[in-house]
Short mmCIF file of C-alpha atoms and ligand atoms in Angstrom, two decimals:
data_model
loop_
_atom_site.label_atom_id
_atom_site.label_comp_id
_atom_site.label_asym_id
_atom_site.label_seq_id
_atom_site.Cartn_x
_atom_site.Cartn_y
_atom_site.Cartn_z
CA MET E 1 156.94 11.34 207.95
CA ALA E 2 159.14 12.02 204.68
CA LEU E 3 156.41 11.29 202.05
CA ASN E 4 153.56 13.16 204.00
CA GLY E 5 151.38 15.05 201.40
CA LYS E 6 153.08 13.33 198.59
CA ILE E 7 150.85 11.54 195.97
CA ALA E 8 152.50 8.39 194.47
CA VAL E 9 150.91 6.22 191.69
CA VAL E 10 152.34 2.34 191.63
CA THR E 11 151.67 0.34 188.37
CA GLY E 12 151.62 -3.47 189.07
CA ALA E 13 150.61 -2.55 192.47
CA ALA E 14 148.38 -5.68 193.43
CA LEU E 15 150.96 -8.19 193.86
CA GLY E 16 154.66 -8.78 194.46
CA ILE E 17 157.19 -6.08 194.44
CA GLY E 18 154.51 -3.58 193.41
CA LYS E 19 152.44 -4.07 196.60
CA ALA E 20 155.66 -4.00 198.74
CA MET E 21 156.32 -0.55 197.04
CA THR E 22 152.67 0.35 197.79
CA GLU E 23 153.01 -0.67 201.50
CA ILE E 24 156.30 1.19 202.15
CA LEU E 25 155.16 4.36 200.49
CA LEU E 26 152.03 4.19 202.78
CA GLN E 27 154.23 3.59 205.95
CA ASN E 28 156.16 6.71 204.94
CA GLY E 29 153.05 8.98 204.86
CA ALA E 30 152.31 9.07 200.97
CA THR E 31 149.06 8.69 199.39
CA VAL E 32 149.06 5.95 196.96
CA VAL E 33 147.35 5.09 193.71
CA LEU E 34 147.32 1.60 193.01
CA LEU E 35 147.00 0.74 189.32
CA ASP E 36 146.85 -2.97 188.19
CA VAL E 37 145.13 -5.15 185.57
CA ASN E 38 144.37 -7.70 188.02
CA GLU E 39 141.21 -6.32 189.41
CA ALA E 40 140.49 -8.77 191.96
CA ALA E 41 143.85 -8.78 193.62
CA GLY E 42 143.87 -4.81 193.31
CA LYS E 43 140.37 -4.47 195.16
CA SER E 44 141.56 -7.25 197.84
CA LEU E 45 144.51 -5.13 198.65
CA LYS E 46 142.90 -1.84 198.79
CA GLU E 47 140.40 -3.51 201.29
CA ALA E 48 143.18 -4.60 203.54
CA LEU E 49 144.86 -1.31 203.14
CA ASP E 50 141.80 0.42 204.02
CA LYS E 51 141.70 -1.04 207.36
CA GLN E 52 145.27 -0.25 208.20
CA TYR E 53 145.77 3.23 206.74
CA GLY E 54 142.06 4.50 205.89
CA ARG E 55 139.85 4.65 202.96
CA GLU E 56 141.19 8.17 201.90
CA LYS E 57 144.95 7.15 201.70
CA THR E 58 144.57 4.82 198.52
CA LEU E 59 142.80 4.52 195.46
CA PHE E 60 142.58 1.43 193.24
CA LEU E 61 142.20 1.57 189.61
CA ASN E 62 141.89 -1.08 187.14
CA CYS E 63 144.60 -0.35 184.55
CA ASP E 64 146.42 -2.19 181.88
CA VAL E 65 149.58 -0.32 180.90
CA GLU E 66 149.24 -1.76 177.44
CA SER E 67 146.35 0.80 177.14
CA GLU E 68 146.99 4.45 176.46
CA GLU E 69 143.11 5.19 177.57
CA HIS E 70 143.49 3.34 180.58
CA ILE E 71 146.53 5.20 181.54
CA LYS E 72 145.18 8.62 180.68
CA ALA E 73 142.12 7.85 182.58
CA ALA E 74 143.88 6.74 185.79
CA PHE E 75 146.43 9.67 185.74
CA GLN E 76 143.18 12.21 185.38
CA LYS E 77 141.53 10.47 187.80
CA THR E 78 144.64 10.73 190.10
CA VAL E 79 145.04 14.43 189.68
CA GLU E 80 141.26 15.26 190.05
CA THR E 81 141.13 13.26 193.38
CA PHE E 82 144.39 14.22 195.00
CA GLY E 83 145.55 17.28 193.07
CA GLY E 84 148.63 16.08 191.36
CA ILE E 85 151.35 13.32 190.85
CA ASP E 86 154.84 13.66 192.77
CA ILE E 87 156.07 9.69 192.63
CA LEU E 88 155.70 7.23 189.80
CA CYS E 89 156.72 3.62 190.25
CA ASN E 90 156.83 2.25 186.85
CA ASN E 91 156.67 -1.43 187.79
CA ALA E 92 154.34 -3.25 186.01
CA GLY E 93 155.94 -6.20 184.16
CA ILE E 94 155.89 -9.81 183.04
CA LEU E 95 158.24 -12.65 182.28
CA ASN E 96 156.98 -14.86 179.21
CA GLU E 97 159.22 -15.82 176.60
CA ARG E 98 156.46 -17.46 174.90
CA THR E 99 154.63 -14.44 174.26
CA TRP E 100 157.55 -12.17 173.59
CA GLU E 101 155.98 -9.41 171.54
CA LYS E 102 153.22 -9.04 174.58
CA MET E 103 156.28 -8.93 177.07
CA ILE E 104 157.84 -6.03 175.03
CA SER E 105 154.54 -4.08 174.94
CA ILE E 106 154.16 -4.38 178.55
CA ASN E 107 157.59 -4.28 180.10
CA LEU E 108 159.08 -1.84 177.58
CA VAL E 109 156.68 0.04 175.53
CA GLY E 110 154.12 0.07 178.69
CA ALA E 111 156.67 1.41 180.76
CA ILE E 112 157.57 4.12 178.24
CA ARG E 113 153.80 4.97 177.97
CA VAL E 114 153.21 5.43 181.63
CA ALA E 115 156.20 7.48 181.94
CA TYR E 116 155.38 9.88 179.22
CA LEU E 117 151.89 10.11 179.95
CA ALA E 118 152.85 10.83 183.73
CA LEU E 119 155.11 13.57 182.29
CA GLN E 120 152.15 15.56 181.27
CA HIS E 121 151.17 15.86 185.09
CA MET E 122 154.37 16.12 186.76
CA ASN E 123 156.65 18.16 184.20
CA LYS E 124 157.19 21.58 185.83
CA LEU E 125 157.18 22.95 182.24
CA ALA E 126 153.47 21.98 181.98
CA GLY E 127 152.27 23.10 185.41
CA GLY E 128 153.39 20.10 187.36
CA ARG E 129 155.14 20.03 190.53
CA GLY E 130 158.22 17.92 189.54
CA GLY E 131 159.02 14.78 191.48
CA VAL E 132 160.55 11.23 190.78
CA ILE E 133 160.04 8.31 188.37
CA VAL E 134 161.45 4.97 189.20
CA ASN E 135 161.49 2.23 186.62
CA THR E 136 161.51 -0.97 187.89
CA ALA E 137 164.19 -2.84 185.26
CA SER E 138 166.09 -5.82 186.56
CA MET E 139 169.54 -7.18 186.94
CA ALA E 140 168.45 -8.59 183.57
CA GLY E 141 168.69 -4.98 182.43
CA LEU E 142 172.49 -4.74 183.21
CA GLY E 143 173.64 -8.32 181.98
CA PRO E 144 172.25 -10.97 179.67
CA LEU E 145 170.30 -13.80 181.03
CA MET E 146 170.28 -16.67 178.29
CA SER E 147 167.20 -18.24 179.41
CA CYS E 148 165.19 -15.04 178.61
CA PRO E 149 166.72 -12.68 175.89
CA VAL E 150 163.67 -10.96 175.17
CA TYR E 151 163.16 -10.20 178.74
CA THR E 152 166.76 -9.12 178.99
CA ALA E 153 166.00 -6.77 176.09
CA THR E 154 163.11 -5.39 177.43
CA LYS E 155 165.01 -4.52 180.86
CA HIS E 156 168.13 -3.11 178.86
CA GLY E 157 165.60 -0.78 177.22
CA VAL E 158 164.25 0.31 180.53
CA VAL E 159 167.47 0.80 181.89
CA GLY E 160 168.55 3.00 178.67
CA PHE E 161 165.19 4.91 178.75
CA THR E 162 165.68 5.92 182.46
CA ARG E 163 169.22 7.02 181.91
CA ALA E 164 168.42 9.26 178.82
CA MET E 165 165.07 10.64 180.64
CA ALA E 166 167.33 11.51 183.43
CA ALA E 167 169.57 13.55 181.07
CA ALA E 168 166.69 15.27 179.20
CA SER E 169 165.02 16.21 182.29
CA THR E 170 168.02 17.93 183.45
CA ALA E 171 168.72 19.62 180.26
CA SER E 172 164.92 20.71 179.83
CA GLY E 173 164.15 21.69 183.41
CA TYR E 174 161.25 19.04 183.87
CA GLY E 175 162.14 18.89 187.72
CA ILE E 176 161.87 15.23 187.65
CA ARG E 177 164.33 12.62 188.68
CA PHE E 178 164.49 9.39 186.57
CA ASN E 179 166.11 6.28 188.23
CA ALA E 180 166.01 2.47 187.46
CA LEU E 181 165.43 -0.24 189.93
CA CYS E 182 167.52 -3.43 189.07
CA PRO E 183 166.88 -6.30 191.30
CA GLY E 184 168.23 -9.90 190.96
CA PHE E 185 165.87 -12.71 191.79
CA VAL E 186 162.85 -11.80 193.82
CA GLN E 187 160.57 -14.21 195.54
CA THR E 188 157.23 -13.50 193.70
CA ASP E 189 154.90 -15.14 191.40
CA LEU E 190 156.67 -14.00 188.32
CA PHE E 191 159.87 -15.69 189.86
CA SER E 192 157.80 -18.64 190.50
CA ALA E 193 156.37 -19.00 187.34
CA ILE E 194 159.73 -18.83 185.33
CA PRO E 195 160.20 -22.62 184.47
CA SER E 196 156.80 -22.46 182.54
CA ASN E 197 157.54 -19.45 180.93
CA LEU E 198 160.77 -19.75 178.99
CA GLY E 199 159.30 -21.04 175.83
CA HIS E 200 162.16 -21.68 173.36
CA TYR E 201 164.77 -21.63 176.25
CA SER E 202 162.69 -24.14 178.78
CA HIS E 203 165.84 -26.35 178.52
CA LEU E 204 167.87 -23.57 180.21
CA ALA E 205 165.39 -23.81 183.45
CA ASP E 206 167.57 -25.62 185.55
CA ALA E 207 170.66 -23.43 184.82
CA THR E 208 168.52 -20.58 185.81
CA GLN E 209 167.39 -22.39 188.74
CA GLN E 210 170.97 -23.04 189.71
CA MET E 211 171.91 -19.47 189.34
CA ALA E 212 168.91 -18.24 191.47
CA ASP E 213 170.10 -21.05 194.14
CA MET E 214 173.73 -19.61 193.87
CA MET E 215 172.68 -16.02 194.12
CA GLY E 216 169.93 -16.42 196.58
CA THR E 217 166.28 -14.65 196.31
CA LEU E 218 165.50 -11.34 197.63
CA THR E 219 162.38 -10.45 199.61
CA VAL E 220 160.01 -7.95 198.18
CA SER E 221 160.21 -5.66 201.21
CA LEU E 222 164.26 -5.25 200.74
CA VAL E 223 163.41 -4.22 197.07
CA ALA E 224 160.94 -1.66 198.39
CA GLU E 225 163.57 -0.14 200.69
CA CYS E 226 165.68 0.46 197.75
CA LEU E 227 162.75 2.11 196.02
CA LEU E 228 162.41 4.34 198.94
CA GLU E 229 166.02 5.16 199.08
CA LEU E 230 165.69 6.15 195.26
CA VAL E 231 162.63 8.24 195.92
CA ASN E 232 163.80 10.05 198.96
CA ASP E 233 167.61 10.87 197.76
CA GLU E 234 167.15 13.82 195.78
CA THR E 235 170.92 13.58 194.44
CA LYS E 236 169.79 10.36 192.77
CA ASN E 237 169.06 10.87 188.98
CA GLY E 238 169.98 8.67 186.14
CA GLU E 239 171.21 5.89 188.45
CA ALA E 240 170.63 2.20 188.11
CA LEU E 241 170.83 0.65 191.66
CA LEU E 242 171.56 -2.99 191.48
CA VAL E 243 169.85 -4.97 194.27
CA THR E 244 171.09 -8.42 195.28
CA THR E 245 171.48 -10.72 198.32
CA ASN E 246 175.18 -9.50 198.53
CA GLY E 247 174.15 -6.06 198.94
CA ASN E 248 173.53 -3.02 196.39
CA LYS E 249 175.51 -0.90 194.05
CA TYR E 250 174.86 1.92 192.01
CA ILE E 251 175.81 0.97 188.68
CA THR E 252 178.97 2.89 186.77
CA PHE E 253 178.67 3.05 183.10
CA PRO E 254 181.04 3.73 180.44
CA VAL E 255 181.29 7.52 179.69
CA PHE E 256 181.39 8.45 175.80
CA THR E 257 183.43 11.66 175.58
CA LEU E 258 182.31 13.62 172.17
CA SER E 259 185.67 14.34 170.27
CA ARG E 260 186.41 14.65 166.75
CA GLY E 261 188.32 11.81 164.82
CA PRO E 262 191.87 11.81 164.09
N1 NAI S 326 160.47 -11.37 190.58
C1 NAI S 326 161.79 -11.07 190.24
O1 NAI S 326 162.83 -11.86 190.13
C2 NAI S 326 161.99 -9.70 189.63
C3 NAI S 326 161.00 -8.94 189.13
N2 NAI S 326 161.49 -7.90 188.51
C4 NAI S 326 160.46 -6.88 187.90
O2 NAI S 326 159.58 -6.19 188.75
C5 NAI S 326 158.41 -5.84 188.34
C6 NAI S 326 157.17 -6.67 189.17
O3 NAI S 326 157.40 -7.83 188.93
P1 NAI S 326 157.14 -9.06 190.24
O4 NAI S 326 156.26 -8.35 191.36
O5 NAI S 326 157.98 -10.23 190.22
O6 NAI S 326 155.65 -9.70 189.57
P2 NAI S 326 154.43 -10.30 190.00
O7 NAI S 326 153.73 -11.22 188.78
O8 NAI S 326 154.36 -10.85 191.31
O9 NAI S 326 153.55 -8.91 189.87
C7 NAI S 326 153.44 -7.98 188.74
C8 NAI S 326 151.96 -7.16 188.76
O10 NAI S 326 151.92 -6.35 187.69
C9 NAI S 326 150.79 -6.61 187.21
N3 NAI S 326 150.74 -6.50 185.62
C10 NAI S 326 151.17 -7.38 184.77
N4 NAI S 326 150.96 -6.93 183.44
C11 NAI S 326 150.31 -5.72 183.74
C12 NAI S 326 149.63 -4.84 182.95
N5 NAI S 326 149.66 -4.89 181.39
N6 NAI S 326 149.21 -3.75 183.37
C13 NAI S 326 148.92 -3.57 184.47
N7 NAI S 326 149.61 -4.42 185.45
C14 NAI S 326 149.99 -5.34 184.98
C15 NAI S 326 150.40 -8.05 187.57
O11 NAI S 326 148.87 -8.21 187.73
C16 NAI S 326 150.84 -8.18 189.12
O12 NAI S 326 149.81 -7.66 189.96
C17 NAI S 326 158.32 -6.43 187.00
O13 NAI S 326 158.55 -5.35 186.19
C18 NAI S 326 159.30 -7.26 186.71
O14 NAI S 326 160.17 -7.45 185.57
C19 NAI S 326 162.63 -7.35 188.50
C20 NAI S 326 163.69 -7.88 188.79
C21 NAI S 326 163.44 -9.20 189.52
C1 LIG S 327 165.10 -15.65 184.70
C2 LIG S 327 164.58 -14.41 185.16
C3 LIG S 327 164.56 -14.34 186.64
C4 LIG S 327 163.92 -13.31 187.26
C5 LIG S 327 163.40 -11.90 186.74
C6 LIG S 327 164.31 -10.88 187.15
O1 LIG S 327 164.19 -10.01 186.56
C7 LIG S 327 165.69 -10.98 186.76
O2 LIG S 327 165.70 -11.00 185.72
C8 LIG S 327 166.76 -11.66 187.73
C9 LIG S 327 168.13 -11.45 187.03
C10 LIG S 327 169.14 -12.11 187.72
C11 LIG S 327 170.40 -12.39 187.43
C12 LIG S 327 171.23 -12.86 187.85
C13 LIG S 327 172.54 -13.00 187.26
C14 LIG S 327 172.80 -12.58 185.98
C15 LIG S 327 174.06 -12.38 185.60
C16 LIG S 327 174.36 -11.69 184.49
O3 LIG S 327 173.65 -11.90 183.37
C17 LIG S 327 175.26 -10.43 184.81
C18 LIG S 327 174.28 -9.45 185.21
C19 LIG S 327 174.39 -8.49 185.85
C20 LIG S 327 175.79 -7.93 186.26
C21 LIG S 327 175.62 -6.70 186.67
C22 LIG S 327 176.81 -6.15 187.39
O4 LIG S 327 177.22 -6.78 188.34
O5 LIG S 327 177.53 -5.32 186.97
#
């Protein structure tokens, strides 16, 4: 299988989209390290996956992406156990406008911290073997969601970080591709909890639900298939893949040519 011998790390792996990412990576032959702050859910998933794929194909580590210490230890354990990291699914995230500073700390600062610490092991200039980092952004990383402006900001940040790191990696010779996955509404616990997590914008919950009703909700397995596309297609670097129930598209962004003023 395409990912035989590859070592993947998934953050937020215990539930939702991260769980589906873990499963499709295993189905395609990868060994997967599951990182999540929800220890009960992570251990439960590991137990189920052991039965299906064997104990040696996965490792669950309790890891909070807000903690540099946790992430460093998780990546160290990964490299000690499996010899390296080839694929990072930088997926952990929350949606809660009431605790917006924490949401920034997890969705944006956490994603950057995880990517930077993974670079220390993946970067060819640092003895790594290169690979691919897929950051889970969102459709809200491409356009505004009025009911969750800070969530929108975090996801716009993830898209921008991804595209800039893709260019930096190419220019520097890291040997790592960076791509952003931008799903619309996906049926997960995060999505189900939205009405109670809009804070100042709770009065806009109905409008958001109407948008979701109109656009439809995606399954986690469909999102995971798009992850696999970004992992397997070595031509993809610096891409933002929009995933909707009406199909998927690679977003075209404005190009600013550097030219002197008049
Ligand atoms: N559900 C949706 O409609 C969409 C979700 N997304 C993004 O997809 C990613 C996954 O979301 P879902 O699967 O929907 O959510 P979920 O709530 O179902 O699963 C998120 C997982 O991340 C873990 N997590 C949360 N904070 C963490 C932390 N500090 N450290 C480590 N793990 C942590 C949770 O324990 C959970 O297992 C998020 O980044 C989210 O913003 C993007 C587009 C659509
Ligand atoms: C309320 C948030 C619900 C779920 C979280 C998930 O991450 C998410 O943000 C889902 C977003 C769905 C957005 C749906 C419509 C957005 C419309 C506009 O903001 C335009 C957005 C993108 C346009 C991209 C493009 O077509 O070029």
